[in-house]
Short mmCIF file of C-alpha atoms in Angstrom, two decimals:
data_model
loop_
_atom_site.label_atom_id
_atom_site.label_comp_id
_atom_site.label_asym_id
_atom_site.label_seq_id
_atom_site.Cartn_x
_atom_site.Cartn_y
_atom_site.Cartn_z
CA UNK J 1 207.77 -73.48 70.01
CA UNK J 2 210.02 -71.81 72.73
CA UNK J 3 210.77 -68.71 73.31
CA UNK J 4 213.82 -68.04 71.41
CA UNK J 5 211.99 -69.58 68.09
CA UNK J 6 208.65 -66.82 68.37
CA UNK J 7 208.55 -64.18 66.07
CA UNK J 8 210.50 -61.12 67.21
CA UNK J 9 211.85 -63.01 69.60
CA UNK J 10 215.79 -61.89 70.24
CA UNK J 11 218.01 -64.97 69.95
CA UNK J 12 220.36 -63.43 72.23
CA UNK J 13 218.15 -61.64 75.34
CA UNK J 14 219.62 -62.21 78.47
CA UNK J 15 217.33 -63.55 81.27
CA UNK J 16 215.91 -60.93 83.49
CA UNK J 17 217.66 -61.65 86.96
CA UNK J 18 215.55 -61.25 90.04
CA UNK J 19 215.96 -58.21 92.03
CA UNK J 20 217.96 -59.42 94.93
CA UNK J 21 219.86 -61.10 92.37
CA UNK J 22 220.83 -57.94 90.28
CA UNK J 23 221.72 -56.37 93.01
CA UNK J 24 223.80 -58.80 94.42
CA UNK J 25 225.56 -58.70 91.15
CA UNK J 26 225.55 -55.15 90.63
CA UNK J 27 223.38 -55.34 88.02
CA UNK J 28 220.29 -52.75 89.14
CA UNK J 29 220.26 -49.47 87.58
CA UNK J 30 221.83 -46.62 89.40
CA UNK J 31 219.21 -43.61 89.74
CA UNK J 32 220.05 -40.51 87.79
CA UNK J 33 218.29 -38.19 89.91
CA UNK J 34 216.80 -37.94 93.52
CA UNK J 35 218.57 -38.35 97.06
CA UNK J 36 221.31 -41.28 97.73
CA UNK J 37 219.15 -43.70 99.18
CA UNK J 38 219.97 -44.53 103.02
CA UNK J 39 219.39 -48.15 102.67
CA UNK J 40 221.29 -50.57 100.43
CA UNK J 41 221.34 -54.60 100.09
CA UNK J 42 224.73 -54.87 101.85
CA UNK J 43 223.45 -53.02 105.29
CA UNK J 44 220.27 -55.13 105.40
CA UNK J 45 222.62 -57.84 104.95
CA UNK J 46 224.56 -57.05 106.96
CA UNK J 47 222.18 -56.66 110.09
CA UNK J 48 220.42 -59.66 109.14
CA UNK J 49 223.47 -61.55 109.39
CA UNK J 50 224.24 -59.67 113.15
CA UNK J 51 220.93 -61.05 114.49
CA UNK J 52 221.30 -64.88 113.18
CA UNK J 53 224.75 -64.68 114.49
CA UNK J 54 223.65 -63.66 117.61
CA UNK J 55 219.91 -65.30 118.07
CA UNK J 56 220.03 -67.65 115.60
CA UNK J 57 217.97 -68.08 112.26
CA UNK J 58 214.52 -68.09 113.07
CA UNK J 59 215.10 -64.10 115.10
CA UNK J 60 215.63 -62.87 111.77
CA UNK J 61 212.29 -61.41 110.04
CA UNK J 62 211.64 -58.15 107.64
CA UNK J 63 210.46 -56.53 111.27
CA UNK J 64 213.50 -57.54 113.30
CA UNK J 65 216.09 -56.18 110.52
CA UNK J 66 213.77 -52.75 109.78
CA UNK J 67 214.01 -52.96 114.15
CA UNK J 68 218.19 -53.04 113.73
CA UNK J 69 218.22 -50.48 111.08
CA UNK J 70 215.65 -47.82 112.88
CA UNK J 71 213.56 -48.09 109.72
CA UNK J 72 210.12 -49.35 109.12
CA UNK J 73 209.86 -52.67 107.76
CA UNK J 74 208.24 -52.06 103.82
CA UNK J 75 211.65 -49.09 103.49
CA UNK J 76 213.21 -53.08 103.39
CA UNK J 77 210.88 -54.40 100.31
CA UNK J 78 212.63 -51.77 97.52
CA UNK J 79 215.64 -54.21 98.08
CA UNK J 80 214.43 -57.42 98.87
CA UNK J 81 210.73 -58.91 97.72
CA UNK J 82 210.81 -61.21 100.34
CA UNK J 83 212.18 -63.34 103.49
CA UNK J 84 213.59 -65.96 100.81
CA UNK J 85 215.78 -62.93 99.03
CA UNK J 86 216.96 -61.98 102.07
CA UNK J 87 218.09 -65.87 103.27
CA UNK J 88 220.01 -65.92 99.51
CA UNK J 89 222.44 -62.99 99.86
CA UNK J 90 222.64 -63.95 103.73
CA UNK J 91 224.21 -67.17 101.69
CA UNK J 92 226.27 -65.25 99.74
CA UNK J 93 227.41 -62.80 101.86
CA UNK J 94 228.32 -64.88 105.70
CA UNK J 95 230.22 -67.09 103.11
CA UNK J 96 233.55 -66.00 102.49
CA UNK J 97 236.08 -65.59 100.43
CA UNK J 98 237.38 -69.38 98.85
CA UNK J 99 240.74 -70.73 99.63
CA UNK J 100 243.16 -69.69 96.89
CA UNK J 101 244.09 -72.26 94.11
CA UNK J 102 247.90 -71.47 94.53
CA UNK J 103 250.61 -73.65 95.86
CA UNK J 104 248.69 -76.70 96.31
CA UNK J 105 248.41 -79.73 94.55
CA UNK J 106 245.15 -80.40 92.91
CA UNK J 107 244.50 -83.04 95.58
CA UNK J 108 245.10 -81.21 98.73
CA UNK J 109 243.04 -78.36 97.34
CA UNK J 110 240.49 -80.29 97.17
CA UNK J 111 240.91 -81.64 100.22
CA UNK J 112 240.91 -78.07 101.77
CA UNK J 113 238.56 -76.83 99.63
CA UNK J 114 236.28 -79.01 101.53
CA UNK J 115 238.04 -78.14 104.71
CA UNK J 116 237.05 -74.51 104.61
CA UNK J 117 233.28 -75.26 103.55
CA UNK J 118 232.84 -77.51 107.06
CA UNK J 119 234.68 -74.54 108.86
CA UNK J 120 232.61 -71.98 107.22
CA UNK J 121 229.19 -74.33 108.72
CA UNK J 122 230.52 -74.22 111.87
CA UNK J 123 231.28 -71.05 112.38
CA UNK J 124 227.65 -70.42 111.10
CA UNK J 125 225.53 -73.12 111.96
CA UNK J 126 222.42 -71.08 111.01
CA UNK J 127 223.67 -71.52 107.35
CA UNK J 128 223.01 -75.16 107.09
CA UNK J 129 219.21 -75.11 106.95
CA UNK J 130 219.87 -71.71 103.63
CA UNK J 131 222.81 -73.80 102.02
CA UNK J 132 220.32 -76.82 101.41
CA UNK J 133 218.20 -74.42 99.64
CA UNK J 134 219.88 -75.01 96.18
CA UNK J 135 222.77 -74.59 94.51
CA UNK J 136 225.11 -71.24 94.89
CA UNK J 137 223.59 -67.96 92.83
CA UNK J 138 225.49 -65.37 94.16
CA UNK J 139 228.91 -63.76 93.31
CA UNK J 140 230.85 -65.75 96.38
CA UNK J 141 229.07 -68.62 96.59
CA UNK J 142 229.98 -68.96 92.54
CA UNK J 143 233.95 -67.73 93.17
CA UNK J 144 233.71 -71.00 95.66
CA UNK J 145 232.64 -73.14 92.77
CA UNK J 146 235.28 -71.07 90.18
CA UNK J 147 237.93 -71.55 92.79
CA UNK J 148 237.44 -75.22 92.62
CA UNK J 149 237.03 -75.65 88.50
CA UNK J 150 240.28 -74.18 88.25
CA UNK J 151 242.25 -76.72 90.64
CA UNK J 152 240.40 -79.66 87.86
CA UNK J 153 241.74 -77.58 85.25
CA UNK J 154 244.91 -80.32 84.09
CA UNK J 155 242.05 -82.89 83.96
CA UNK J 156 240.64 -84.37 80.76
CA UNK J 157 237.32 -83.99 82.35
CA UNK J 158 234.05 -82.65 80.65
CA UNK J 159 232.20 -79.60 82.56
CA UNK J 160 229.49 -81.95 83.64
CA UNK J 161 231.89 -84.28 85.44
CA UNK J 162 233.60 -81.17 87.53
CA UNK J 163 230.17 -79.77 88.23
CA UNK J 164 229.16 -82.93 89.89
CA UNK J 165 232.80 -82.86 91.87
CA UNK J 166 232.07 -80.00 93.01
CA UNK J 167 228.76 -81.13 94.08
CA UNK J 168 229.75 -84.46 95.13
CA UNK J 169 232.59 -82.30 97.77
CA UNK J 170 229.85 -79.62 98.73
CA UNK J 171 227.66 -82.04 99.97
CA UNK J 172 230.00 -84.33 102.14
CA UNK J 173 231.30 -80.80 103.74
CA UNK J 174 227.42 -79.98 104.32
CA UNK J 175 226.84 -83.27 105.87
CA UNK J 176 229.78 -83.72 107.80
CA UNK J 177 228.80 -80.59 109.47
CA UNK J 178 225.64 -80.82 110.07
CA UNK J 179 226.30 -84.33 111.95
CA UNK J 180 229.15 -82.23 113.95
CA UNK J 181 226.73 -79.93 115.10
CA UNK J 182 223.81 -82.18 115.69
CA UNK J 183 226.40 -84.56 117.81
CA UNK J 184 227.75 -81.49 119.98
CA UNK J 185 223.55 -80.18 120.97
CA UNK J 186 222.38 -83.69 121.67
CA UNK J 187 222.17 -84.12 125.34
CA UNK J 188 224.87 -85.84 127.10
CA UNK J 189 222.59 -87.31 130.01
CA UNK J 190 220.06 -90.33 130.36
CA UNK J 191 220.57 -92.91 127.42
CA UNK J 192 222.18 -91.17 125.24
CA UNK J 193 225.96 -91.95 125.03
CA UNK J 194 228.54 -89.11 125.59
CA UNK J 195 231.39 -90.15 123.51
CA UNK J 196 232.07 -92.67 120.44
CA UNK J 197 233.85 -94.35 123.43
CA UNK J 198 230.72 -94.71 125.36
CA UNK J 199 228.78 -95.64 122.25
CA UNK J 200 230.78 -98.86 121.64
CA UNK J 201 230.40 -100.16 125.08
CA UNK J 202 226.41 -99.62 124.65
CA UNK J 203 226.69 -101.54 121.67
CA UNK J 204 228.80 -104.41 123.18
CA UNK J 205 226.19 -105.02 125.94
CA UNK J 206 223.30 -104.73 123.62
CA UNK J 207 224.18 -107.20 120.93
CA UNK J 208 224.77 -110.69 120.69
CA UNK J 209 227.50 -112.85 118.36
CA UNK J 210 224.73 -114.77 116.88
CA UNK J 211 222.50 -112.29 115.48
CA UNK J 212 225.17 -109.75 115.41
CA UNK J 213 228.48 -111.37 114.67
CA UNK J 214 230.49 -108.85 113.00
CA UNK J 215 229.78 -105.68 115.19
CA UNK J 216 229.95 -107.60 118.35
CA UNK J 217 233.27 -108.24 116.75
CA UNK J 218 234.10 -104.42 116.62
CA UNK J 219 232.61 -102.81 119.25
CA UNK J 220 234.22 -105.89 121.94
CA UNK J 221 237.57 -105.08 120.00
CA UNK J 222 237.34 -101.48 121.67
CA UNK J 223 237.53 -100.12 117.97
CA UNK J 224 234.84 -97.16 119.31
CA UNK J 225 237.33 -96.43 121.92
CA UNK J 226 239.92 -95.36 119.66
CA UNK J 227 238.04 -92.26 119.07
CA UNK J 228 238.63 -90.00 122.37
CA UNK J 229 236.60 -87.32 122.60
CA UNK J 230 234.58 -85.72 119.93
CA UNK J 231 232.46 -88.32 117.97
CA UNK J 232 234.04 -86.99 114.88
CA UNK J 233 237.43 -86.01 114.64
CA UNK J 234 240.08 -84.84 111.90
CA UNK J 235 240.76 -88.81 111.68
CA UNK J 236 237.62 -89.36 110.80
CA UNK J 237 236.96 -86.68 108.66
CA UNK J 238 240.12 -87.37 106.25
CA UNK J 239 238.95 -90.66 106.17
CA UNK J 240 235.78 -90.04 104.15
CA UNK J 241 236.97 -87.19 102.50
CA UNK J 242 239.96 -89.50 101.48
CA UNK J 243 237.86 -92.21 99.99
CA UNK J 244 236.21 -89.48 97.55
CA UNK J 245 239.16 -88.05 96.84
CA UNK J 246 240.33 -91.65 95.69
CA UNK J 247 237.23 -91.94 93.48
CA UNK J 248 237.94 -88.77 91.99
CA UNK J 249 241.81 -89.64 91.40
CA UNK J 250 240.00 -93.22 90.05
CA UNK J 251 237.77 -91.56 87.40
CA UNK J 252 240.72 -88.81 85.94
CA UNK J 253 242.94 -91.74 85.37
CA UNK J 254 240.44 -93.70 83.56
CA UNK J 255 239.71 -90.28 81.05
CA UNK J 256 243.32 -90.01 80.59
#
């Protein structure tokens, strides 16, 4: 028997949101009577999002943002139950606002949709590692995903199938990202190769036709040294985005 079939039980209770959650929202009851508080979710936010900008995630703690707000760390518990909380509206609040829908093809918004979720990572690289944490909860992470509904909305496509778009779009920015980020702190020295460039000549003295035929093939046709510079580029990143895109273009014809 589940809940909603128990005796008594109302049909149509809402779920109780977690605190951070409700607050987030602006759900949480406003006092009636008493002194305006001198904390609130957004300034803990706030300085929690100074100090990873700053020192990176792991400086940020319940001590170091009571430390930044000249208050003692429990004051920081009546708004947030725990580090976790804290990491969610982080999320939510070093996010942004979502490109608008307006003026671009369904297509392109998708495309920079996408665009401005890798820009947002970089800008932030300490959101990575709280972005893998699960899907969005709070009120911008969800305008992202509304934002993105409403460029699918001239497609015959069930709910399910945009969800897993969106998904599908999320996780190429996430990972496209991260491997931009990992690329730029790996060390340039010893064997590791500094360029895409450098890469492809590594490979063309390591490998041989026989065992390797095809990428001795590329890498002794200079195709890595196309790629000047970064490892990934706007070339390259257009190029997988591109292919999704196509998949997605694919699948709305069929459901026409």
């Amino acid at each position: 028997m589940t809940d909603s079939q128990r005796p008594g039980a109302r049909p149509d209770a809402r779920p109780e949101l977690p605190g951070v959650l409700a607050r987030m929202w602006g759900r949480e009851p406003t006092p009636r009577r008493g002194p305006k508080p001198s904390l609130d979710l957004a300034r803990i936010t706030e300085a929690a999002i100074t100090i990873a900008d700053a020192d990176g995630l792991a400086a940020v703690s319940m001590s170091s943002v009571a430390s930044r707000l000249g208050v003692a760390p429990m004051s920081l518990y009546r708004y947030v139950d725990s580090k976790d909380e804290l990491l969610l509206a982080m999320l939510d609040a070093a996010s942004g606002d979502p490109p608008p829908v307006g003026g671009l093809s369904r297509r392109d918004y998708l495309f920079r949709w996408t665009k401005a979720h890798v820009e947002t990572f970089l800008a932030r690289p300490w959101l990575l590692s709280i972005a893998r944490g699960g899907p969005p909860l709070g009120p911008r992470g969800l305008l992202w995903l509304e934002q993105l509904l409403t460029a699918l909305d001239d497609t015959p496509l069930d709910g399910e199938e945009k969800i897993l778009i969106a998904t599908t779009l999320s996780g190429y920015a996430l990972n496209e990202a991260s491997l931009i980020i990992a690329l730029e702190r790996s060390p340039k020295q010893g064997s590791q190769p500094s360029s895409s460039a450098a890469y492809g000549e590594l490979i063309a003295e390591l490998v041989d036709r026989r065992t390797y035929p095809r990428l001795a093939e590329i890498a002794r046709g200079h195709t890595f040294a196309a790629a000047e510079g970064a490892w990934i580029d706007e070339k390259d990143f257009r190029f997988g985005l591109d292919l999704l895109l196509d998949g997605i273009d694919a699948l709305i014809a069929r459901r026409s």
